């Protein structure tokens, strides 16, 4: 049987701007390098420019300024039909009157494969997505998750240099979303595909990506591995967008090289300075990295305590902020009104400039 191989290529944006008319700057001078064989997610709030960026890779939108490369080829002015790119849409976009096999075979005919090759490749594609027994069904006789897998197979069999996913899971329920995203990730890794993936779901982005590009207002706020973005966000926007974060107002009283002296209420501590200057600043800290009952810290009062099965969730009120904390210890819950000392776990707090 035919193998589906990868011709994975890099994607580069060099100073790319996209205007719609003369008023809307959808993308503002972005630079972006996507390595071959990696899955990179574009993540950000509605209207930040994710879809426009994806469509510019596909050639469905043209850059107003700058250059776009796929591999070594400058594709900036190439129409979609001349680019070696396939796209999987949110709505699956299957032909309802064609069988699964016909849907997956459809694009292959245009790509110059003969009938035998087309059939072999289509079957190989369906095998990859676990649907080899469904080839004669119509899309209407499939679940949403199966339809999306057909759409993935249809894109895969073309062996594109770059595979694009536009919010591919948004029409699926929560359980299927997890399953299909794991399948997409597994196929991408096994075949070494270059994938650009758009989502506004941060958990999905953390789960599937080699790297995430967090976008804000037509620009890139930060690009990094899920871990880098989660542990060392560049600013309060990224800290708040990737996972939950408490943003605590503090005062940097002195900076000695890499170390900042920080005052949080009446609690003095030191943190890596990360370029933050003396004066008002923000400490970003995840709910799970607040240590309730620490030996050193600031005073707070428990104002809410919620049991959610696997853990306790607490709202804590201090003189300078209200914060959200979680604790695994469900057997010894804190009570409302209880006074506690709150500290930070060692890798928890990140000092950020006031935005
Ligand atoms: P969403 O998550 O809501 O899909 P997005 O991050 O994908 O948002 P884009 O669709 O890329 O955002 O849109 C970026 C900006 O460009 C928005 O301000 C949007 O209103 C604008 N825009 C997008 N398409 C057009 C168009 N065809 N004409 C004019 N403005 C547009």
CSV table of C-alpha atoms and ligand atoms in Angstrom, one decimal:
chain,number,residue,atom,x,y,z
A,1,UNK,CA,0.0,0.0,0.0
A,2,UNK,CA,1.1,3.6,-0.7
A,3,UNK,CA,2.7,5.5,2.1
A,4,UNK,CA,1.7,9.0,2.9
A,5,UNK,CA,5.0,10.9,3.2
A,6,UNK,CA,5.8,14.4,4.4
A,7,UNK,CA,7.3,17.1,2.2
A,8,UNK,CA,7.2,19.3,5.2
A,9,UNK,CA,8.6,22.8,4.6
A,10,UNK,CA,9.4,25.9,6.7
A,11,UNK,CA,7.1,28.9,6.7
A,12,UNK,CA,8.6,32.4,7.1
A,13,UNK,CA,6.8,35.7,7.4
A,14,UNK,CA,9.2,38.7,7.0
A,15,UNK,CA,7.7,42.0,8.0
A,16,UNK,CA,4.3,41.1,6.8
A,17,UNK,CA,1.4,43.6,7.0
A,18,UNK,CA,-2.1,42.9,5.9
A,19,UNK,CA,-4.6,45.8,5.4
A,20,UNK,CA,-8.2,45.3,4.5
A,21,UNK,CA,-9.1,48.6,2.6
A,22,UNK,CA,-7.2,51.6,4.0
A,23,UNK,CA,-8.6,51.4,7.5
A,24,UNK,CA,-8.2,47.9,8.9
A,25,UNK,CA,-4.7,46.7,9.8
A,26,UNK,CA,-5.4,43.0,10.4
A,27,UNK,CA,-1.7,42.1,10.6
A,28,UNK,CA,1.0,44.7,11.5
A,29,UNK,CA,4.6,43.9,10.4
A,30,UNK,CA,4.9,40.4,11.8
A,31,UNK,CA,8.0,38.2,11.6
A,32,UNK,CA,7.5,34.6,12.1
A,33,UNK,CA,9.6,31.4,11.5
A,34,UNK,CA,7.9,28.1,11.6
A,35,UNK,CA,10.2,25.1,11.5
A,36,UNK,CA,9.6,22.2,9.1
A,37,UNK,CA,7.9,19.3,10.9
A,38,UNK,CA,6.6,21.4,13.8
A,39,UNK,CA,3.0,22.1,14.9
A,40,UNK,CA,2.7,25.8,15.6
A,41,UNK,CA,-0.5,27.2,17.0
A,42,UNK,CA,-1.8,30.8,16.5
A,43,UNK,CA,-3.7,31.7,19.6
A,44,UNK,CA,-5.4,34.9,20.7
A,45,UNK,CA,-8.6,36.7,21.3
A,46,UNK,CA,-11.2,37.3,18.6
A,47,UNK,CA,-10.1,39.7,15.9
A,48,UNK,CA,-6.4,39.6,16.7
A,49,UNK,CA,-5.5,38.3,13.2
A,50,UNK,CA,-5.1,34.5,13.5
A,51,UNK,CA,-7.3,33.6,10.6
A,52,UNK,CA,-5.8,36.3,8.4
A,53,UNK,CA,-2.3,34.9,9.1
A,54,UNK,CA,-3.4,31.4,8.3
A,55,UNK,CA,-5.2,32.5,5.1
A,56,UNK,CA,-2.0,34.3,4.0
A,57,UNK,CA,-0.1,31.0,4.2
A,58,UNK,CA,-2.7,29.4,2.0
A,59,UNK,CA,-2.8,32.3,-0.5
A,60,UNK,CA,-6.4,33.0,0.3
A,61,UNK,CA,-5.4,36.5,1.4
A,62,UNK,CA,-2.4,38.4,0.0
A,63,UNK,CA,0.1,40.3,2.1
A,64,UNK,CA,-0.1,44.1,1.6
A,65,UNK,CA,3.6,44.5,2.5
A,66,UNK,CA,6.5,42.1,3.4
A,67,UNK,CA,7.3,38.6,2.1
A,68,UNK,CA,6.1,35.1,2.8
A,69,UNK,CA,8.3,32.1,2.1
A,70,UNK,CA,7.4,28.4,2.1
A,71,UNK,CA,10.7,26.5,2.1
A,72,UNK,CA,13.0,28.6,-0.1
A,73,UNK,CA,10.3,29.8,-2.4
A,74,UNK,CA,8.9,33.4,-2.1
A,75,UNK,CA,5.2,32.7,-2.3
A,76,UNK,CA,4.1,36.3,-1.5
A,77,UNK,CA,2.4,36.8,-4.8
A,78,UNK,CA,1.6,33.2,-5.7
A,79,UNK,CA,-2.2,32.4,-5.9
A,80,UNK,CA,-3.6,29.6,-3.7
A,81,UNK,CA,-3.7,27.1,-6.5
A,82,UNK,CA,0.1,27.4,-7.0
A,83,UNK,CA,0.9,26.8,-3.4
A,84,UNK,CA,1.5,23.3,-2.0
A,85,UNK,CA,-0.7,23.8,1.0
A,86,UNK,CA,-3.9,22.1,2.3
A,87,UNK,CA,-6.4,23.4,4.7
A,88,UNK,CA,-8.8,21.7,7.1
A,89,UNK,CA,-11.8,23.9,8.0
A,90,UNK,CA,-13.9,24.2,11.0
A,91,UNK,CA,-17.0,23.1,9.0
A,92,UNK,CA,-15.3,20.0,7.5
A,93,UNK,CA,-16.5,21.2,4.0
A,94,UNK,CA,-17.1,17.7,2.7
A,95,UNK,CA,-19.2,17.0,-0.4
A,96,UNK,CA,-22.5,15.6,0.9
A,97,UNK,CA,-23.4,13.6,-2.2
A,98,UNK,CA,-20.0,11.8,-2.4
A,99,UNK,CA,-18.9,8.8,-0.3
A,100,UNK,CA,-16.0,9.1,2.1
A,101,UNK,CA,-13.6,7.5,-0.4
A,102,UNK,CA,-14.7,9.9,-3.2
A,103,UNK,CA,-14.3,12.9,-0.8
A,104,UNK,CA,-10.8,11.8,0.1
A,105,UNK,CA,-9.9,11.0,-3.6
A,106,UNK,CA,-11.3,14.3,-5.0
A,107,UNK,CA,-8.2,16.5,-4.9
A,108,UNK,CA,-5.9,13.7,-6.0
A,109,UNK,CA,-7.3,13.6,-9.5
A,110,UNK,CA,-6.4,17.2,-10.0
A,111,UNK,CA,-2.9,16.6,-8.7
A,112,UNK,CA,-2.1,14.3,-11.6
A,113,UNK,CA,-2.4,10.9,-9.9
A,114,UNK,CA,-3.9,8.1,-12.0
A,115,UNK,CA,-6.9,6.1,-10.9
A,116,UNK,CA,-5.0,3.3,-9.3
A,117,UNK,CA,-2.6,5.6,-7.4
A,118,UNK,CA,-5.6,7.8,-6.3
A,119,UNK,CA,-7.4,4.8,-4.9
A,120,UNK,CA,-4.3,3.5,-3.1
A,121,UNK,CA,-3.6,6.9,-1.5
A,122,UNK,CA,-7.2,7.6,-0.5
A,123,UNK,CA,-7.3,4.2,1.2
A,124,UNK,CA,-3.9,4.9,2.9
A,125,UNK,CA,-5.3,8.3,4.1
A,126,UNK,CA,-8.4,6.7,5.6
A,127,UNK,CA,-6.3,4.1,7.3
A,128,UNK,CA,-4.2,6.8,8.9
A,129,UNK,CA,-7.3,8.4,10.5
A,130,UNK,CA,-8.8,5.1,11.5
A,131,UNK,CA,-11.7,5.1,9.0
A,132,UNK,CA,-10.7,2.4,6.6
A,133,UNK,CA,-14.1,0.6,7.1
A,134,UNK,CA,-16.1,3.7,6.4
A,135,UNK,CA,-15.1,4.3,2.8
A,136,UNK,CA,-18.5,3.7,1.2
A,137,UNK,CA,-20.5,5.8,3.6
A,138,UNK,CA,-21.9,9.2,2.9
A,139,UNK,CA,-20.8,12.0,5.2
A,140,UNK,CA,-24.3,12.3,6.6
A,141,UNK,CA,-23.9,8.7,8.0
A,142,UNK,CA,-20.8,9.8,10.1
A,143,UNK,CA,-20.5,11.5,13.5
A,144,UNK,CA,-18.9,15.0,13.6
A,145,UNK,CA,-15.6,13.6,14.8
A,146,UNK,CA,-15.6,11.1,11.9
A,147,UNK,CA,-16.4,13.8,9.4
A,148,UNK,CA,-13.5,15.9,10.6
A,149,UNK,CA,-11.2,12.9,10.3
A,150,UNK,CA,-12.3,12.5,6.7
A,151,UNK,CA,-11.4,16.2,6.2
A,152,UNK,CA,-8.0,15.5,7.7
A,153,UNK,CA,-7.5,12.5,5.5
A,154,UNK,CA,-8.5,14.5,2.4
A,155,UNK,CA,-5.8,17.1,3.3
A,156,UNK,CA,-3.1,14.5,4.2
A,157,UNK,CA,-3.3,12.5,1.0
A,158,UNK,CA,-2.2,15.5,-1.0
A,159,UNK,CA,1.1,15.5,1.0
A,160,UNK,CA,1.2,19.3,1.3
A,161,UNK,CA,4.4,21.1,2.3
A,162,UNK,CA,2.2,22.8,4.9
A,163,UNK,CA,-1.1,21.7,6.5
A,164,UNK,CA,-3.4,24.3,7.9
A,165,UNK,CA,-6.1,23.8,10.5
A,166,UNK,CA,-8.7,26.5,11.1
A,167,UNK,CA,-10.3,25.9,14.5
A,168,UNK,CA,-10.8,22.2,13.4
A,169,UNK,CA,-12.4,21.1,16.7
A,170,UNK,CA,-14.9,23.8,17.4
A,171,UNK,CA,-17.9,21.9,16.1
A,172,UNK,CA,-17.1,18.8,18.3
A,173,UNK,CA,-18.2,18.2,21.9
A,174,UNK,CA,-15.7,18.3,24.7
A,175,UNK,CA,-14.9,14.6,24.8
A,176,UNK,CA,-14.4,14.3,21.0
A,177,UNK,CA,-12.3,17.4,20.9
A,178,UNK,CA,-9.8,15.8,23.1
A,179,UNK,CA,-9.8,12.6,21.1
A,180,UNK,CA,-9.5,14.2,17.7
A,181,UNK,CA,-6.8,16.7,18.8
A,182,UNK,CA,-4.7,13.7,20.1
A,183,UNK,CA,-5.2,12.0,16.8
A,184,UNK,CA,-4.2,15.1,14.8
A,185,UNK,CA,-1.1,15.5,17.0
A,186,UNK,CA,-0.1,11.8,16.6
A,187,UNK,CA,-0.4,11.9,12.8
A,188,UNK,CA,1.5,15.2,12.6
A,189,UNK,CA,4.3,13.8,14.7
A,190,UNK,CA,4.4,10.4,13.0
A,191,UNK,CA,4.6,12.0,9.5
A,192,UNK,CA,6.7,15.0,10.5
A,193,UNK,CA,4.2,17.4,9.0
A,194,UNK,CA,4.5,21.2,9.2
A,195,UNK,CA,1.2,22.3,10.7
A,196,UNK,CA,-0.1,25.8,11.4
A,197,UNK,CA,-3.1,25.5,13.6
A,198,UNK,CA,-5.6,28.3,14.7
A,199,UNK,CA,-7.5,28.1,17.9
A,200,UNK,CA,-8.8,30.5,20.5
A,201,UNK,CA,-8.8,27.6,23.1
A,202,UNK,CA,-5.7,27.9,25.2
A,203,UNK,CA,-5.9,24.4,26.6
A,204,UNK,CA,-6.1,23.0,23.1
A,205,UNK,CA,-3.1,25.1,22.1
A,206,UNK,CA,-1.0,23.9,25.1
A,207,UNK,CA,-2.0,20.3,24.4
A,208,UNK,CA,-1.1,20.0,20.7
A,209,UNK,CA,1.7,22.5,20.0
A,210,UNK,CA,5.4,22.4,19.6
A,211,UNK,CA,5.2,26.2,19.8
A,212,UNK,CA,2.5,28.7,20.3
A,213,UNK,CA,2.3,32.2,18.8
A,214,UNK,CA,0.2,34.4,21.1
A,215,UNK,CA,-1.3,37.2,19.1
A,216,UNK,CA,-2.8,40.5,20.2
A,217,UNK,CA,-4.1,43.4,18.1
A,218,UNK,CA,-2.5,42.3,14.8
A,219,UNK,CA,0.9,41.6,16.4
A,220,UNK,CA,2.7,38.8,18.0
A,221,UNK,CA,2.7,39.2,21.8
A,222,UNK,CA,5.0,36.2,22.4
A,223,UNK,CA,6.1,33.0,20.7
A,224,UNK,CA,7.5,30.0,22.6
A,225,UNK,CA,6.9,26.4,23.7
A,226,UNK,CA,3.8,25.8,25.8
A,227,UNK,CA,6.1,25.5,28.9
A,228,UNK,CA,7.9,28.8,28.2
A,229,UNK,CA,4.7,30.7,27.7
A,230,UNK,CA,3.2,29.1,30.9
A,231,UNK,CA,6.2,29.5,33.1
A,232,UNK,CA,7.7,32.7,31.8
A,233,UNK,CA,5.1,34.9,30.1
A,234,UNK,CA,6.5,38.1,28.6
A,235,UNK,CA,3.7,40.3,29.9
A,236,UNK,CA,0.4,40.4,31.8
A,237,UNK,CA,-1.6,39.8,28.6
A,238,UNK,CA,0.2,36.5,27.9
A,239,UNK,CA,0.2,35.5,31.6
A,240,UNK,CA,-3.6,36.0,31.7
A,241,UNK,CA,-4.3,34.4,28.3
A,242,UNK,CA,-2.3,31.2,28.8
A,243,UNK,CA,-3.8,29.5,31.8
A,244,UNK,CA,-5.2,31.3,34.8
A,245,UNK,CA,-2.9,33.8,36.6
A,246,UNK,CA,-3.1,36.0,39.6
A,247,UNK,CA,-1.7,39.4,38.8
A,248,UNK,CA,-0.6,40.9,42.0
A,249,UNK,CA,0.4,44.6,42.2
A,250,UNK,CA,3.8,45.1,43.9
A,251,UNK,CA,6.7,47.5,44.3
A,252,UNK,CA,10.2,46.8,43.0
A,253,UNK,CA,12.3,48.6,45.7
A,254,UNK,CA,15.8,47.9,44.2
A,255,UNK,CA,17.3,46.0,41.3
A,256,UNK,CA,20.8,44.5,41.7
A,257,UNK,CA,21.6,43.0,38.3
A,258,UNK,CA,19.4,39.9,37.8
A,259,UNK,CA,17.8,40.2,41.2
A,260,UNK,CA,14.9,42.5,42.2
A,261,UNK,CA,13.9,43.3,45.8
A,262,UNK,CA,10.1,43.3,45.8
A,263,UNK,CA,7.6,44.5,48.3
A,264,UNK,CA,4.1,42.9,48.2
A,265,UNK,CA,1.9,44.4,50.9
A,266,UNK,CA,4.4,44.2,53.8
A,267,UNK,CA,6.1,41.1,52.5
A,268,UNK,CA,9.7,41.5,51.3
A,269,UNK,CA,11.0,39.0,48.8
A,270,UNK,CA,13.5,38.7,46.0
A,271,UNK,CA,12.7,37.6,42.4
A,272,UNK,CA,14.6,37.4,39.1
A,273,UNK,CA,14.3,40.9,37.7
A,274,UNK,CA,13.7,40.0,34.1
A,275,UNK,CA,14.4,43.5,33.0
A,276,UNK,CA,11.8,45.1,35.2
A,277,UNK,CA,12.8,48.5,36.5
A,278,UNK,CA,12.4,50.0,40.0
A,279,UNK,CA,8.9,51.1,40.8
A,280,UNK,CA,5.4,49.7,40.4
A,281,UNK,CA,5.3,46.2,38.9
A,282,UNK,CA,3.2,43.0,38.7
A,283,UNK,CA,3.8,39.5,40.0
A,284,UNK,CA,2.0,36.8,37.9
A,285,UNK,CA,1.5,33.6,39.8
A,286,UNK,CA,-0.6,30.5,38.9
A,287,UNK,CA,-3.3,29.4,41.4
A,288,UNK,CA,-1.5,26.1,42.1
A,289,UNK,CA,1.7,27.9,42.9
A,290,UNK,CA,0.4,30.0,45.8
A,291,UNK,CA,1.5,28.1,49.0
A,292,UNK,CA,-1.2,28.5,51.7
A,293,UNK,CA,0.3,28.1,55.2
A,294,UNK,CA,3.9,29.0,54.0
A,295,UNK,CA,6.6,29.8,56.6
A,296,UNK,CA,7.2,33.2,54.8
A,297,UNK,CA,4.6,35.3,53.0
A,298,UNK,CA,1.8,37.8,53.3
A,299,UNK,CA,-1.4,37.5,55.3
A,300,UNK,CA,-4.7,36.8,53.7
A,301,UNK,CA,-8.2,35.7,54.7
A,302,UNK,CA,-10.1,32.9,53.1
A,303,UNK,CA,-13.3,34.4,51.6
A,304,UNK,CA,-14.5,31.4,49.5
A,305,UNK,CA,-13.8,27.7,49.7
A,306,UNK,CA,-15.1,25.3,47.0
A,307,UNK,CA,-14.8,21.6,46.8
A,308,UNK,CA,-14.5,20.4,43.2
A,309,UNK,CA,-13.7,16.7,43.7
A,310,UNK,CA,-10.0,16.4,43.0
A,311,UNK,CA,-9.0,19.6,44.7
A,312,UNK,CA,-10.1,22.6,46.8
A,313,UNK,CA,-10.5,26.1,45.2
A,314,UNK,CA,-10.0,29.1,47.4
A,315,UNK,CA,-10.5,32.8,47.1
A,316,UNK,CA,-8.1,34.7,49.3
A,317,UNK,CA,-8.2,38.4,50.2
A,318,UNK,CA,-5.1,40.3,51.2
A,319,UNK,CA,-4.6,44.0,51.8
A,320,UNK,CA,-3.5,44.5,48.2
A,321,UNK,CA,-5.4,42.0,46.1
A,322,UNK,CA,-7.9,39.2,45.8
A,323,UNK,CA,-6.5,36.0,44.5
A,324,UNK,CA,-7.5,32.5,43.4
A,325,UNK,CA,-5.7,29.5,44.8
A,326,UNK,CA,-6.0,25.7,44.5
A,327,UNK,CA,-4.9,23.0,46.9
A,328,UNK,CA,-4.9,19.2,46.4
A,329,UNK,CA,-5.6,18.6,50.1
A,330,UNK,CA,-9.4,18.0,50.0
A,331,UNK,CA,-9.4,16.2,53.4
A,332,UNK,CA,-8.4,19.2,55.5
A,333,UNK,CA,-10.2,22.1,53.9
A,334,UNK,CA,-9.7,25.7,55.2
A,335,UNK,CA,-12.7,27.5,56.5
A,336,UNK,CA,-14.1,30.8,55.4
A,337,UNK,CA,-12.8,33.6,57.5
A,338,UNK,CA,-9.6,31.7,58.4
A,339,UNK,CA,-6.4,33.8,58.4
A,340,UNK,CA,-3.5,32.2,56.5
A,341,UNK,CA,0.0,33.1,55.5
A,342,UNK,CA,0.5,32.8,51.7
A,343,UNK,CA,3.8,32.3,50.0
A,344,UNK,CA,5.1,31.3,46.6
A,345,UNK,CA,6.3,27.9,45.4
A,346,UNK,CA,9.9,28.1,44.2
A,347,UNK,CA,9.3,28.2,40.5
A,348,UNK,CA,6.0,30.1,40.8
A,349,UNK,CA,6.2,33.9,40.7
A,350,UNK,CA,7.2,35.9,37.6
A,351,UNK,CA,7.9,39.6,37.8
A,352,UNK,CA,6.3,41.6,35.0
A,353,UNK,CA,6.2,45.3,34.0
A,354,UNK,CA,2.9,47.1,34.5
A,355,UNK,CA,1.2,47.0,31.1
B,1,LIG,P1,-11.6,35.1,15.3
B,1,LIG,O1,-11.1,34.4,16.4
B,1,LIG,O2,-12.8,35.9,15.7
B,1,LIG,O3,-11.9,34.4,14.0
B,1,LIG,P2,-9.1,36.2,14.2
B,1,LIG,O4,-8.1,36.4,15.2
B,1,LIG,O5,-9.1,35.0,13.3
B,1,LIG,O6,-10.5,36.3,14.9
B,1,LIG,P3,-9.1,37.8,11.8
B,1,LIG,O7,-10.3,37.1,11.2
B,1,LIG,O8,-7.8,37.5,11.2
B,1,LIG,O9,-9.1,37.6,13.4
B,1,LIG,O10,-9.4,39.3,11.7
B,1,LIG,C1,-8.4,40.3,12.0
B,1,LIG,C2,-9.0,41.7,11.8
B,1,LIG,O11,-9.3,41.9,10.4
B,1,LIG,C3,-10.3,41.9,12.6
B,1,LIG,O12,-10.4,43.2,13.0
B,1,LIG,C4,-11.4,41.7,11.5
B,1,LIG,O13,-12.5,42.4,11.7
B,1,LIG,C5,-10.7,42.2,10.2
B,1,LIG,N1,-11.1,41.5,9.0
B,1,LIG,C6,-11.0,40.2,8.8
B,1,LIG,N2,-11.4,39.9,7.5
B,1,LIG,C7,-11.8,41.1,7.0
B,1,LIG,C8,-12.3,41.5,5.7
B,1,LIG,N3,-12.5,40.6,4.7
B,1,LIG,N4,-12.6,42.8,5.5
B,1,LIG,C9,-12.3,43.8,6.5
B,1,LIG,N5,-11.8,43.5,7.7
B,1,LIG,C10,-11.6,42.2,7.9
